[in-house]
XYZ file of C-alpha atoms in Angstrom:
154
model
C 51.522 66.464 1.318
C 49.980 67.230 4.654
C 46.339 68.260 4.932
C 47.405 71.720 6.180
C 49.355 72.229 2.973
C 46.258 71.407 0.922
C 44.213 73.874 2.984
C 46.774 76.602 2.285
C 46.799 75.714 -1.413
C 43.003 75.737 -1.559
C 42.827 79.149 0.112
C 45.539 80.553 -2.167
C 43.767 79.184 -5.251
C 40.470 80.718 -4.085
C 42.147 84.112 -3.653
C 43.882 83.873 -7.042
C 40.636 82.803 -8.681
C 38.899 85.908 -7.319
C 41.756 88.136 -8.536
C 41.679 86.414 -11.941
C 37.953 86.948 -12.273
C 38.214 90.596 -11.247
C 41.089 91.153 -13.677
C 39.570 89.446 -16.710
C 35.762 89.584 -16.450
C 33.983 91.228 -19.348
C 33.649 94.970 -19.017
C 32.047 95.728 -22.352
C 29.014 97.466 -20.957
C 25.718 95.636 -20.844
C 26.285 91.945 -21.265
C 23.860 91.826 -24.133
C 21.810 93.985 -26.415
C 19.223 91.203 -26.288
C 16.174 91.172 -24.059
C 15.779 88.304 -21.610
C 13.120 86.558 -23.723
C 15.229 86.901 -26.892
C 18.246 85.498 -25.083
C 16.097 82.618 -23.800
C 14.988 81.739 -27.348
C 18.584 81.771 -28.648
C 19.913 79.702 -25.749
C 17.063 77.203 -26.100
C 17.790 76.772 -29.807
C 21.501 76.356 -29.129
C 20.720 73.596 -26.645
C 18.036 71.758 -28.610
C 18.678 72.343 -32.275
C 15.986 73.365 -34.751
C 12.446 73.461 -33.324
C 9.084 74.744 -34.396
C 7.772 77.936 -32.855
C 5.124 75.869 -31.084
C 7.752 73.603 -29.516
C 9.799 76.608 -28.409
C 6.683 78.268 -26.968
C 5.827 75.144 -25.018
C 9.345 74.841 -23.590
C 9.591 78.553 -22.736
C 6.048 78.605 -21.304
C 5.043 81.506 -23.541
C 2.223 81.827 -26.016
C 2.965 80.877 -29.579
C 2.239 84.441 -30.739
C 4.784 85.903 -28.294
C 7.493 83.463 -29.386
C 6.645 84.096 -33.021
C 7.110 87.831 -32.460
C 10.482 87.249 -30.760
C 11.575 84.947 -33.579
C 10.591 87.557 -36.169
C 12.699 90.224 -34.402
C 15.676 87.851 -34.103
C 15.273 86.860 -37.747
C 15.385 90.552 -38.794
C 18.642 90.900 -36.854
C 20.097 87.958 -38.758
C 20.331 85.698 -35.695
C 17.688 83.152 -36.728
C 16.281 81.691 -39.895
C 13.198 79.657 -40.706
C 13.381 76.400 -42.663
C 10.541 74.306 -44.035
C 10.397 70.742 -42.768
C 11.431 68.629 -45.776
C 9.032 65.866 -44.676
C 6.055 68.147 -43.992
C 5.995 71.499 -45.814
C 3.338 72.796 -43.375
C 5.871 72.772 -40.528
C 8.582 75.392 -40.208
C 11.666 75.034 -38.064
C 13.569 77.896 -36.517
C 17.350 77.674 -36.295
C 20.373 79.812 -35.475
C 22.332 81.476 -38.261
C 26.126 81.656 -38.080
C 25.687 85.105 -36.505
C 23.206 83.634 -34.029
C 25.693 80.933 -33.030
C 28.378 83.601 -32.571
C 25.973 85.672 -30.477
C 25.154 82.707 -28.218
C 28.852 81.969 -27.796
C 29.496 85.595 -26.849
C 26.561 85.573 -24.416
C 28.130 82.653 -22.583
C 31.559 84.257 -22.220
C 32.228 85.366 -18.655
C 35.816 86.440 -19.182
C 37.231 88.875 -21.723
C 39.117 86.565 -24.083
C 41.100 89.409 -25.686
C 42.420 90.509 -22.274
C 43.353 86.898 -21.481
C 45.076 86.578 -24.863
C 47.157 89.685 -24.096
C 48.083 88.323 -20.660
C 49.053 84.917 -22.091
C 51.226 86.611 -24.704
C 53.374 88.059 -21.900
C 54.078 84.657 -20.312
C 57.292 82.754 -21.077
C 57.013 80.098 -23.795
C 55.195 76.999 -22.573
C 54.003 78.515 -19.281
C 50.459 79.212 -20.507
C 50.156 75.673 -21.869
C 51.436 74.188 -18.590
C 49.024 76.317 -16.576
C 46.058 75.280 -18.738
C 47.022 71.611 -18.526
C 47.248 71.847 -14.736
C 43.885 73.567 -14.481
C 42.361 70.908 -16.753
C 43.733 68.179 -14.477
C 42.251 69.926 -11.449
C 38.834 69.994 -13.137
C 39.099 66.350 -14.203
C 39.953 65.404 -10.623
C 36.968 67.432 -9.383
C 34.546 65.636 -11.667
C 35.730 62.275 -10.333
C 35.286 63.375 -6.722
C 32.332 61.771 -4.916
C 31.682 65.146 -3.205
C 31.173 67.109 -6.427
C 27.616 67.671 -7.647
C 26.765 66.067 -10.983
C 25.326 68.010 -13.896
C 21.905 66.538 -13.216
C 21.927 68.158 -9.760
C 22.278 64.955 -7.738
């Protein structure tokens, strides 16, 4: 294909992407009932796995007492639980409950999955799968491109 054709395709994709986002972004009111610090604790735990309150405080650059207070509130909401370290009973780890994992997953959703599900259900058989496969190939190609930034920012 000619370069002009790729330019047209790129511009059309950009326009469709914007329309897709506007059609399917979450509109469920405030994105979260969680405060910023509470969200930060949950996201940190999801990324690192179980940690002590001291380790979380150090990473989040907060005092241990502040993180402990946040953990206590999240624990009351059923999003976190504390576990004793089996090798050192003096240490306690904090970890996400199943509800906490679900909450983190929901926090990270940009698009309204139920609206997308309804839209996919109206497509002819196989069309949704083909579209998703094509989009996946586009993203795989992008990651192999020397112009794309890597996850580490370089």
